[in-house]
Short mmCIF file of C-alpha atoms in Angstrom, two decimals:
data_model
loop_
_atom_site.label_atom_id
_atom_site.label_comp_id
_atom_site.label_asym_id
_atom_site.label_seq_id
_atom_site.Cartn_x
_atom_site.Cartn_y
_atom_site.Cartn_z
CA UNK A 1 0.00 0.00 0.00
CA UNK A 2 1.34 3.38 -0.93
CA UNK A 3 0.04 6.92 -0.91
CA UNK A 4 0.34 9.17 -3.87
CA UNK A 5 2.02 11.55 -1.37
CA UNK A 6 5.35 11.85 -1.01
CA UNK A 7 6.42 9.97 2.21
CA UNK A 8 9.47 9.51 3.38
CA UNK A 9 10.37 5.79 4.34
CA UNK A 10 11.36 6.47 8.03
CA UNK A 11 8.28 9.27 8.44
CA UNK A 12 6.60 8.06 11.82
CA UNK A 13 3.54 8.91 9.99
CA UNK A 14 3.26 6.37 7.13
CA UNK A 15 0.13 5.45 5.18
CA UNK A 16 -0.01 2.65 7.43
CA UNK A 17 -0.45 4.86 11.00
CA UNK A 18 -2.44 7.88 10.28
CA UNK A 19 -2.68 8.91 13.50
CA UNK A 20 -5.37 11.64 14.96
CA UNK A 21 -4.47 15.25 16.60
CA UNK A 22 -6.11 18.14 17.01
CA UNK A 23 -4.33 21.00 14.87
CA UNK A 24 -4.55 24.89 14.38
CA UNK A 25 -2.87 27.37 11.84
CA UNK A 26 -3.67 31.32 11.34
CA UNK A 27 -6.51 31.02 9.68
CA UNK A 28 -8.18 27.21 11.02
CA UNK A 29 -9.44 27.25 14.31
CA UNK A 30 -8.57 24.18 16.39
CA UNK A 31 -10.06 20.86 14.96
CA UNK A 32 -9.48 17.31 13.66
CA UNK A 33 -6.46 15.84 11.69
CA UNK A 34 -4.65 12.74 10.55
CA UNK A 35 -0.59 12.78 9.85
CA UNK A 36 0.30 11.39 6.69
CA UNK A 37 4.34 12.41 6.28
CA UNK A 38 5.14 16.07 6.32
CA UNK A 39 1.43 16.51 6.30
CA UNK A 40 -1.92 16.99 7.86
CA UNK A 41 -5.31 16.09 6.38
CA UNK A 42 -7.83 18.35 7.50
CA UNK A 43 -10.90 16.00 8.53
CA UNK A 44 -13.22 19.01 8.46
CA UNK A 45 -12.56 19.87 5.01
CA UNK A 46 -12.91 16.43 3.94
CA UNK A 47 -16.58 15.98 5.77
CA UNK A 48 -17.53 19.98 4.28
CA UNK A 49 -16.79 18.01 0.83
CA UNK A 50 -18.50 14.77 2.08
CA UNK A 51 -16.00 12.01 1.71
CA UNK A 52 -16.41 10.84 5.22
CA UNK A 53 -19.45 9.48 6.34
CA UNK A 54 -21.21 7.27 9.11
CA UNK A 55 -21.23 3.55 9.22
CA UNK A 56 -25.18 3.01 8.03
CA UNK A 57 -25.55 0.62 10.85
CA UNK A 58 -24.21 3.32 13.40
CA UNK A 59 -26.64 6.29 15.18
CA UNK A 60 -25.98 9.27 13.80
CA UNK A 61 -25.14 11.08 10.14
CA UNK A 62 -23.00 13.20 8.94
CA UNK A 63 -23.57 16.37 10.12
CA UNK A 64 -23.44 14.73 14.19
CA UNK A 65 -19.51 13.48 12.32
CA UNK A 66 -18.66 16.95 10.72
CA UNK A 67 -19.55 19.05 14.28
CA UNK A 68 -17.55 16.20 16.59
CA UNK A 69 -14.75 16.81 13.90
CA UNK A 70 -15.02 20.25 14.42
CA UNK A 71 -13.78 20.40 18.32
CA UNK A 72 -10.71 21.51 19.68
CA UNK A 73 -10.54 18.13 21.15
CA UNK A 74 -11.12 14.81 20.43
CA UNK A 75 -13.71 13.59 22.68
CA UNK A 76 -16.39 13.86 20.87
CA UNK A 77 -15.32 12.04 18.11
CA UNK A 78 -13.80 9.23 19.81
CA UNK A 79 -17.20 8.88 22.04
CA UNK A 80 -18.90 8.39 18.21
CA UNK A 81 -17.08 4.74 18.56
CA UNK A 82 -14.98 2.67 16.60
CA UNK A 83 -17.23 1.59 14.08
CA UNK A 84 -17.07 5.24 12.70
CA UNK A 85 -12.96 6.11 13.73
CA UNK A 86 -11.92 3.41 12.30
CA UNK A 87 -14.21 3.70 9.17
CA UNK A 88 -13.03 7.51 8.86
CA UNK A 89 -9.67 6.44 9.15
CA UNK A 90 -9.63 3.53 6.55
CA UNK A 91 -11.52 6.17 4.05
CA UNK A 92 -8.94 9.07 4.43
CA UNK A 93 -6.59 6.10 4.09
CA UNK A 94 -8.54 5.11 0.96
CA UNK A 95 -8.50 8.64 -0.67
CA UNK A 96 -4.65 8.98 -0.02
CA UNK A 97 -3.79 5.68 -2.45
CA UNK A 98 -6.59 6.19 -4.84
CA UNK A 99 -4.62 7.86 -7.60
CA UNK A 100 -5.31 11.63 -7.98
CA UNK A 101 -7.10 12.00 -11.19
CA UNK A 102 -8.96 8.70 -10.16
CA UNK A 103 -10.12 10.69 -6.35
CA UNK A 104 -13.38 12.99 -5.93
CA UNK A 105 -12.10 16.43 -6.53
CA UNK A 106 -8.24 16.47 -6.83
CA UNK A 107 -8.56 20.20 -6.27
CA UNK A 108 -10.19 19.76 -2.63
CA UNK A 109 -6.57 18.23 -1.65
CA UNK A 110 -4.94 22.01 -1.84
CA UNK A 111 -7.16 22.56 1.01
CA UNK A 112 -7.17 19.54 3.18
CA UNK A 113 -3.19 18.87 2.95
CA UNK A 114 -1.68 21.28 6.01
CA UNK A 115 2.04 20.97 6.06
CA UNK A 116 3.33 20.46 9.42
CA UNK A 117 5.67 23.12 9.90
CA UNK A 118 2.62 25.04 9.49
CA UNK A 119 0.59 24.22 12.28
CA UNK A 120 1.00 23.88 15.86
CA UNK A 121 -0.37 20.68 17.38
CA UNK A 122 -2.90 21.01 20.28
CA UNK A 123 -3.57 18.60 22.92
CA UNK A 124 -5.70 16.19 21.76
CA UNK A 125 -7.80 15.22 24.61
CA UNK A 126 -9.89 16.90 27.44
CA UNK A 127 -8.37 14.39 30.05
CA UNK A 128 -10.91 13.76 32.99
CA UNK A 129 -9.12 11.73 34.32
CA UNK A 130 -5.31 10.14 34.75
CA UNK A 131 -4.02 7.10 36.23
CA UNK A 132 -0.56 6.18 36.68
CA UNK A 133 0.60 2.59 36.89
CA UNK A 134 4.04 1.13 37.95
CA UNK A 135 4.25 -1.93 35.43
CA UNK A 136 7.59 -2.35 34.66
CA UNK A 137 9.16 -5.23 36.58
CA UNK A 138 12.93 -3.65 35.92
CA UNK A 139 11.50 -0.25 36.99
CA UNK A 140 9.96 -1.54 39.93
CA UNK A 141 13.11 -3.59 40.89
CA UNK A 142 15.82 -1.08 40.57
CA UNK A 143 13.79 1.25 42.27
CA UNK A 144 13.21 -1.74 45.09
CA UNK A 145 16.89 -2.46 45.09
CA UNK A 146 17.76 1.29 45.20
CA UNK A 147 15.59 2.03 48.70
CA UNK A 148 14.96 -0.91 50.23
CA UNK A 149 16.56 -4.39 50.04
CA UNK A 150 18.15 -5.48 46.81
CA UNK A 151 17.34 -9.16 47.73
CA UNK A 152 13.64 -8.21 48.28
CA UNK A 153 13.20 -5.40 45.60
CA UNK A 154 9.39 -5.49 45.27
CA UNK A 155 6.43 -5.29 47.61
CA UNK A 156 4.65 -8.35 48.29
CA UNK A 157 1.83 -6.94 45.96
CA UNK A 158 3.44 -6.22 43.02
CA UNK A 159 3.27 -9.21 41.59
CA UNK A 160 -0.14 -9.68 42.17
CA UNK A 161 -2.08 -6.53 40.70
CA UNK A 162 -1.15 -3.15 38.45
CA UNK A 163 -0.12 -1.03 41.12
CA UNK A 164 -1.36 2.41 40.26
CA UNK A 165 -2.48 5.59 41.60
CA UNK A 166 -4.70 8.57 40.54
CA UNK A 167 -2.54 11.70 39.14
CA UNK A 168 -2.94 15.06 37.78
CA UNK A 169 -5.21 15.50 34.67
CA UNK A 170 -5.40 18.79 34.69
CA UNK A 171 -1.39 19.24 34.69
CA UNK A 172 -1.20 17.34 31.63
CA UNK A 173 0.27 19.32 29.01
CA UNK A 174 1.34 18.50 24.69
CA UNK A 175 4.79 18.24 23.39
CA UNK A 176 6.20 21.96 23.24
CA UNK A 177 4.74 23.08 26.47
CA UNK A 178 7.75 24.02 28.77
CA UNK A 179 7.20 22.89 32.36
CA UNK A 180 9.05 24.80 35.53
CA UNK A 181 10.88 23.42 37.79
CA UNK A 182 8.67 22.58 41.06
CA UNK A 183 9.17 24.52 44.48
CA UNK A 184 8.12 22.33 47.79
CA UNK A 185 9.41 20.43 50.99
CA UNK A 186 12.86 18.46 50.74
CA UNK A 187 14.14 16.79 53.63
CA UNK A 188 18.13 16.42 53.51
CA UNK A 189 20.16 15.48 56.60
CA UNK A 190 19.36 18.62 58.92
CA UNK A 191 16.14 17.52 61.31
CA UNK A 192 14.05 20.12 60.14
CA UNK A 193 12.97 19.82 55.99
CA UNK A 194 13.52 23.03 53.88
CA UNK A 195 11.36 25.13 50.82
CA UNK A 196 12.90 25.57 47.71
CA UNK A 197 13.26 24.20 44.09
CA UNK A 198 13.53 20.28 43.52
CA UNK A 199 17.14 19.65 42.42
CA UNK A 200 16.13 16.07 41.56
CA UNK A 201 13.89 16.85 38.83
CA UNK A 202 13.24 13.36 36.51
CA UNK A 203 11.89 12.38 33.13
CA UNK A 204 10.15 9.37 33.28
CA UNK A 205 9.50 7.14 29.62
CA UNK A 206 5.98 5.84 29.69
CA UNK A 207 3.04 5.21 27.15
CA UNK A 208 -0.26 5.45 28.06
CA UNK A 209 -3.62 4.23 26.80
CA UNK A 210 -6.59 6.49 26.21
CA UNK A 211 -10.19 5.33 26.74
CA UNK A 212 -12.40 5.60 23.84
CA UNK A 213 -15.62 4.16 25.78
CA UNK A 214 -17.23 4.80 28.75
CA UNK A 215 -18.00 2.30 31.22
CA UNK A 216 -21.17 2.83 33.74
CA UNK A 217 -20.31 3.25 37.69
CA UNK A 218 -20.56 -0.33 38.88
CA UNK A 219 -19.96 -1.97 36.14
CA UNK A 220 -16.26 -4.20 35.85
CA UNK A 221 -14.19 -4.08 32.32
CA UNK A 222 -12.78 -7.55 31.66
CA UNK A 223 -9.74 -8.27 30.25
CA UNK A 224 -11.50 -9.80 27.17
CA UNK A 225 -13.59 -6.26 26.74
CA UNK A 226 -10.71 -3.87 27.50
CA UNK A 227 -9.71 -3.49 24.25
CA UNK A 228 -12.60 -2.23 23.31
CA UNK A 229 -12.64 0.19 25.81
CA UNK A 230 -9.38 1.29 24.54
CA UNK A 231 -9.08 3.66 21.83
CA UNK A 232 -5.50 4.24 20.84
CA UNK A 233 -1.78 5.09 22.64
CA UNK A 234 0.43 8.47 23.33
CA UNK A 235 3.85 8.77 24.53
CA UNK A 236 4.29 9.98 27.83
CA UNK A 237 6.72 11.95 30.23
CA UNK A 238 5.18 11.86 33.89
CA UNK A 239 7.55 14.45 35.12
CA UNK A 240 8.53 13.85 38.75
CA UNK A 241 10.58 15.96 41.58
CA UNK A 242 12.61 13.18 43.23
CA UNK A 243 13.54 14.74 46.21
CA UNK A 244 10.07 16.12 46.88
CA UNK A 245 8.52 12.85 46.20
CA UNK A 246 10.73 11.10 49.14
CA UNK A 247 9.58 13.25 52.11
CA UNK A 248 5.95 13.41 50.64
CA UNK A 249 4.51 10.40 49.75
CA UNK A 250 4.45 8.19 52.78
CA UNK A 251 1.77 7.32 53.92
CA UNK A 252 -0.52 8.26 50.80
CA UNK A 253 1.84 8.25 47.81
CA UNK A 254 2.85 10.83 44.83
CA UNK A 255 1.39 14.74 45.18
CA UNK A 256 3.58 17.48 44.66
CA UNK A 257 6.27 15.49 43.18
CA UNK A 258 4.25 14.52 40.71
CA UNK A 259 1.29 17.16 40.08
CA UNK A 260 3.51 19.82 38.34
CA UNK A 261 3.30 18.43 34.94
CA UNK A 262 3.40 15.64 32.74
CA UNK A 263 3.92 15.70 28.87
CA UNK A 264 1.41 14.04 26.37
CA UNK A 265 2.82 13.86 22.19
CA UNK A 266 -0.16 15.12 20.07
CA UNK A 267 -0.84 12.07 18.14
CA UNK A 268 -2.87 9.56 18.96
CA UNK A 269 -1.78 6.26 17.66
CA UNK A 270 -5.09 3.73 17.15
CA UNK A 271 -5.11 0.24 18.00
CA UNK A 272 -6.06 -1.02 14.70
CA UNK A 273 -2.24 0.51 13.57
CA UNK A 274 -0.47 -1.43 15.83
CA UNK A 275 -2.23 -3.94 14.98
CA UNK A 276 0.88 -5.90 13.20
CA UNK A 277 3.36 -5.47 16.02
CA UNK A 278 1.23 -7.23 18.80
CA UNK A 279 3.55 -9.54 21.07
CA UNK A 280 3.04 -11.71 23.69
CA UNK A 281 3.00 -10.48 27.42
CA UNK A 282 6.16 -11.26 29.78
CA UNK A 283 5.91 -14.73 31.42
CA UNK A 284 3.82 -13.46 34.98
CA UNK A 285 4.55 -15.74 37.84
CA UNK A 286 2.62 -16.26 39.99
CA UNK A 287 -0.45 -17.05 37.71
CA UNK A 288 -2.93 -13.81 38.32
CA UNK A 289 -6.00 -14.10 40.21
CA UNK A 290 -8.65 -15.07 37.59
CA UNK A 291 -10.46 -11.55 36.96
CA UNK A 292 -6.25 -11.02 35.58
CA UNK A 293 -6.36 -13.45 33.23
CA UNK A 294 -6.17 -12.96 29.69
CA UNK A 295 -6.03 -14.74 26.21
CA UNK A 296 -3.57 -14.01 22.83
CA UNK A 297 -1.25 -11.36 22.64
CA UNK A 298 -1.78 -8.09 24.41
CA UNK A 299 1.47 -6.53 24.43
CA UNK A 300 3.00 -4.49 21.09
CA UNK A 301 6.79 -4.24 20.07
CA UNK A 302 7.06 -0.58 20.11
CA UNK A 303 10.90 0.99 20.38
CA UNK A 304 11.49 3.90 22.78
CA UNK A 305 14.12 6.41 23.21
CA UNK A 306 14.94 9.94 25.18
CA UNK A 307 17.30 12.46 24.34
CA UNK A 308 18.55 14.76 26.42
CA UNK A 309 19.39 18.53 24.73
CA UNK A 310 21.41 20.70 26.74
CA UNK A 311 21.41 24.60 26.55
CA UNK A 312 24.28 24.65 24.50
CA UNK A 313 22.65 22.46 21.64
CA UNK A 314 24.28 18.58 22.49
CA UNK A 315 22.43 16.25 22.38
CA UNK A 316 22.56 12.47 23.41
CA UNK A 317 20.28 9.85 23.33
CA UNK A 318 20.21 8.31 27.14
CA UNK A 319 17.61 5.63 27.07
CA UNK A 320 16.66 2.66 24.80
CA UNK A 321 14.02 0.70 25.84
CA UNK A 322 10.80 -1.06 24.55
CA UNK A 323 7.01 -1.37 25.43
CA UNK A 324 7.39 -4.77 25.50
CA UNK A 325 8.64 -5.25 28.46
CA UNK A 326 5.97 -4.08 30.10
CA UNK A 327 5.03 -6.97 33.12
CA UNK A 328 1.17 -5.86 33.54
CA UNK A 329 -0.31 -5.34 29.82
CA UNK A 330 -3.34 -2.82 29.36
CA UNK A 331 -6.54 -5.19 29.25
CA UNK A 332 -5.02 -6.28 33.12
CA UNK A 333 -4.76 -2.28 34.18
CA UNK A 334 -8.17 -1.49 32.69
CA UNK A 335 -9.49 -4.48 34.31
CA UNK A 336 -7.76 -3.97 37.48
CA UNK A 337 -8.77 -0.12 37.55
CA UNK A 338 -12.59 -1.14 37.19
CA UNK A 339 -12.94 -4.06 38.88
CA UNK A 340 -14.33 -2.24 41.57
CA UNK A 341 -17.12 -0.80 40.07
CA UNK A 342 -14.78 2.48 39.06
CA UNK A 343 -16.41 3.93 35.85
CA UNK A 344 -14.11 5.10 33.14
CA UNK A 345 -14.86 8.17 30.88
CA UNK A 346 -14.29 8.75 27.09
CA UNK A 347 -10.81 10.75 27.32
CA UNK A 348 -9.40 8.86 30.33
CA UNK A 349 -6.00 8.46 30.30
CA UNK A 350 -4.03 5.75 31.53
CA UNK A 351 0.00 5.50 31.94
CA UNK A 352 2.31 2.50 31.76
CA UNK A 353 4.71 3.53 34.57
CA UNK A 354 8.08 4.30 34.14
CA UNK A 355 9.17 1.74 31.08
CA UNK A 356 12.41 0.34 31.70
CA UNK A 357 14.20 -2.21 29.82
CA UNK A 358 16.50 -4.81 31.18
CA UNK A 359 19.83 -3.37 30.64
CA UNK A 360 21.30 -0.47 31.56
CA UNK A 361 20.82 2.00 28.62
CA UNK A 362 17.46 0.74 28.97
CA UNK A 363 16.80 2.35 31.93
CA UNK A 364 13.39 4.88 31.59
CA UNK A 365 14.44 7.99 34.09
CA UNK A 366 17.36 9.35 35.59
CA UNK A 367 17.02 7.65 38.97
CA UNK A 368 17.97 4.33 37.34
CA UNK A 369 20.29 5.60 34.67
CA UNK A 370 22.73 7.85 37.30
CA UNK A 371 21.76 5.05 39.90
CA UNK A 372 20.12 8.02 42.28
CA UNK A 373 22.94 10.16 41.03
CA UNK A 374 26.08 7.89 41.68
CA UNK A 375 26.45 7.61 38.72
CA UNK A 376 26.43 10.68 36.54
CA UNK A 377 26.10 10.86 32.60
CA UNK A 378 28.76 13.03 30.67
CA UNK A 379 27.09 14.35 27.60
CA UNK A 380 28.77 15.82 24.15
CA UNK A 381 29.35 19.45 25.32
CA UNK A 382 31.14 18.09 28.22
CA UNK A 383 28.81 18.80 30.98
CA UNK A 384 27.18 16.23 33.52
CA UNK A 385 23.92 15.31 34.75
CA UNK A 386 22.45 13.45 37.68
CA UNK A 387 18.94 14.79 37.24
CA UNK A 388 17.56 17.51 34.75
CA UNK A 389 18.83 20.71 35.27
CA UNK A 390 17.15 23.86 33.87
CA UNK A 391 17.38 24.98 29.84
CA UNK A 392 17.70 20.97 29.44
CA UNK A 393 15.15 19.76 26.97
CA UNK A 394 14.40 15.97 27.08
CA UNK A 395 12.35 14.26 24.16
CA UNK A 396 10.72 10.91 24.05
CA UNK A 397 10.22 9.08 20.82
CA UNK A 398 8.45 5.99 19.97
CA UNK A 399 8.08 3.38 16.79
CA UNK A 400 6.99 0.24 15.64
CA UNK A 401 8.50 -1.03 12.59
CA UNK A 402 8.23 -4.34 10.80
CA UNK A 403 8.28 -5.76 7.77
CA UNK A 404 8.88 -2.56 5.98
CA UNK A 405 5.53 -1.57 7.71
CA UNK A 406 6.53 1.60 9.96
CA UNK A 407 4.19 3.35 12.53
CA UNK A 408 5.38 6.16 14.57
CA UNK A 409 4.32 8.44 18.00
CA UNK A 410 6.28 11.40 16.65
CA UNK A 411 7.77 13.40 19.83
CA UNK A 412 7.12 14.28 23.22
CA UNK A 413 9.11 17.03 24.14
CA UNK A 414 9.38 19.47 27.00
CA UNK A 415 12.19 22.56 27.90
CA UNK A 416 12.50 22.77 31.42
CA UNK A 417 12.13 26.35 33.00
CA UNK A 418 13.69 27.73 36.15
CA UNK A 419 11.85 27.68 39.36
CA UNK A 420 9.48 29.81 40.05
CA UNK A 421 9.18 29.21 44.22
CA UNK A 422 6.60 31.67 46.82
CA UNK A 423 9.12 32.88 49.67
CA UNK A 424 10.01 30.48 51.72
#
């Protein structure tokens, strides 16, 4: 399958992806997109010319699909369902490999294709709300072995459910939004703890899942339904102030550590993309508790790196690591999230936790990669680094490639401002 647009072989955004965003130039108000290469089809202009339209078997027509297009998020389109994002998304990919003269008004194209460079990228989601798991077994060991006892590394639970807990939605931010450097409590050797700017400030590499269908209070997700409840992946930087985080979060767990920010990349990748590059989940011993259980493959192969970019322009990628590896796989967290009776809302997003690999330049965050700073990383321009300092800019990528079939995340990137700290 090829598009009759130029696309560039290692373009995250092949004919085989066409992601969704949410998009705005000079003269377009925020609305609805798909990547395709350098480019952005405008899904507005598409429905105003009415090549999109709604599965006959699905409530609704076309004008309910042109207005949810027509949002500066995507809620209201994904809440339309998959039987009509998925059928929008095989049509656009339809028109793009239908040869020109053969396609419904060539001319329409000068106005639907957006370059890129042209637009800025919005976030794509109202977020209700966010949940953060801790699903990396390498993650949660080092960090074990780090603080507690390297021969016991993990709680007695881990093993046994997604450990998780609720963040911050409404300090989620896109890729391009700088985030300052947090002010709070830090308790150091003196008795008393201190105010002031974190100097232990930490990227963390995650993906999360966004929900795509709403569940009713009361009623449990399975791991057989999840999917369906699942409507397509981000990358994911859950930004965290080390040092406040350690005096904070016993007895409760992450606040002000955490609630400062966390960096979403605009595209949404669907389900049905990474389709070819499912894998099977890491062995899980002991066996879950039934409700955990799952059949066929519900992990993907997707690659992961971060670079670091200092003030002075070097750069140097830090971390290599995969999705893979992830121990709990998202039909568990969904079901482990709702088996309760918690409801889920369209827009919900979900994180993987930290995603380390099982080497060390697979390690997702500083804290593992500098060993809580024992270890420091020299980068090009000579400097060091234990933990982000300020003017650093650290960018997550993500891709799944196989077969000569490539689908790609784009970035998630964030500059890191001074702090910005109330007197002490």
């Amino acid at each position: 399958m090829q598009s009759w647009l130029d696309v560039a072989p290692d373009s995250d955004f092949s004919i085989h992806n066409l992601p969704f965003g949410v998009f705005k130039t000079r003269d377009r108000a925020p609305r609805t997109g798909i990547a395709i290469g350098d480019y952005i089809v405008d899904l507005v202009v598409l429905a105003e010319h009415r090549l999109l339209s709604v599965p006959t078997e699905v409530p609704g027509d076309e004008g309910d699909l042109r207005l949810a297009l027509n949002q500066p998020v995507l809620n209201d389109f994904i809440a339309l369902g998959k039987p009509v994002t998925r059928a929008v998304r095989l049509r656009v990919q339809e028109l793009l490999v239908t040869p020109l003269h053969a396609s419904h008004e060539p001319d329409l194209w000068v106005h639907a294709l957006v370059r890129q460079r042209d637009a800025e990228m919005c976030k794509p989601l109202r977020v209700p709300n966010y949940t953060d798991f801790y699903s990396s077994l390498y993650h949660a060991t080092n960090v074990g072995a780090m603080f507690r006892d390297p021969k016991n590394a993990l709680l007695p639970n881990w093993r046994h459910l997604p450990v998780a807990y609720h963040g911050r939605a409404s300090s989620i931010v896109v890729s391009g939004t700088p985030i300052r450097r947090p002010c709070g409590q830090i308790k150091r050797d003196d008795p008393e703890p201190i105010f002031g700017p974190t100097h232990a400030l930490d990227f963390e590499l995650e993906v999360a899942f966004i929900v795509g269908k709403a569940s009713p209070l009361g009623r449990p997700i399975t791991t057989s339904e999840a999917e369906d409840h699942i409507f397509g992946l981000v990358l994911f930087n859950d930004w965290s102030a080390r040092d406040i985080q350690k005096w904070e979060y016993q007895p409760l767990g992450p606040f002000l550590g955490k609630n400062f920010g966390s960096t979403v990349s605009p595209w949404i990748v669907t389900l049905e993309a990474l389709e070819p590059f499912r894998v099977s989940t890491p062995l899980q011993a002991p066996e879950p508790l039934p409700y955990l259980r799952f059949v066929g493959n519900k992990s993907f192969d997707i690659h992961l790196e971060v670079d670091i970019t200092t003030p002075t322009g070097a750069t140097m990628t830090v971390c290599r690591s995969n999705f893979k590896h992830m121990y709990w796989n998202m039909s568990q967290q969904l079901a482990h999230h709702t088996v309760n009776g918690c409801n889920v809302e369209v827009g919900d997003l979900m994180a993987s936790g930290t995603l380390s690999g099982p080497t060390p330049e697979s390690y997702g965050s500083m804290l593992e990669l500098t060993w809580n700073g024992r270890n420091p990383i020299r980068l090009p321009d000579g400097s060091m680094r234990t933990f982000i300092e300020d003017g650093d800019t650290i960018t997550l990528r993500g891709w799944a490639e196989r077969d000569g079939i490539r689908v790609g995340f784009g970035e998630a990137r964030t500059t890191i401002l001074s702090a910005w700290c109330i007197e002490a």
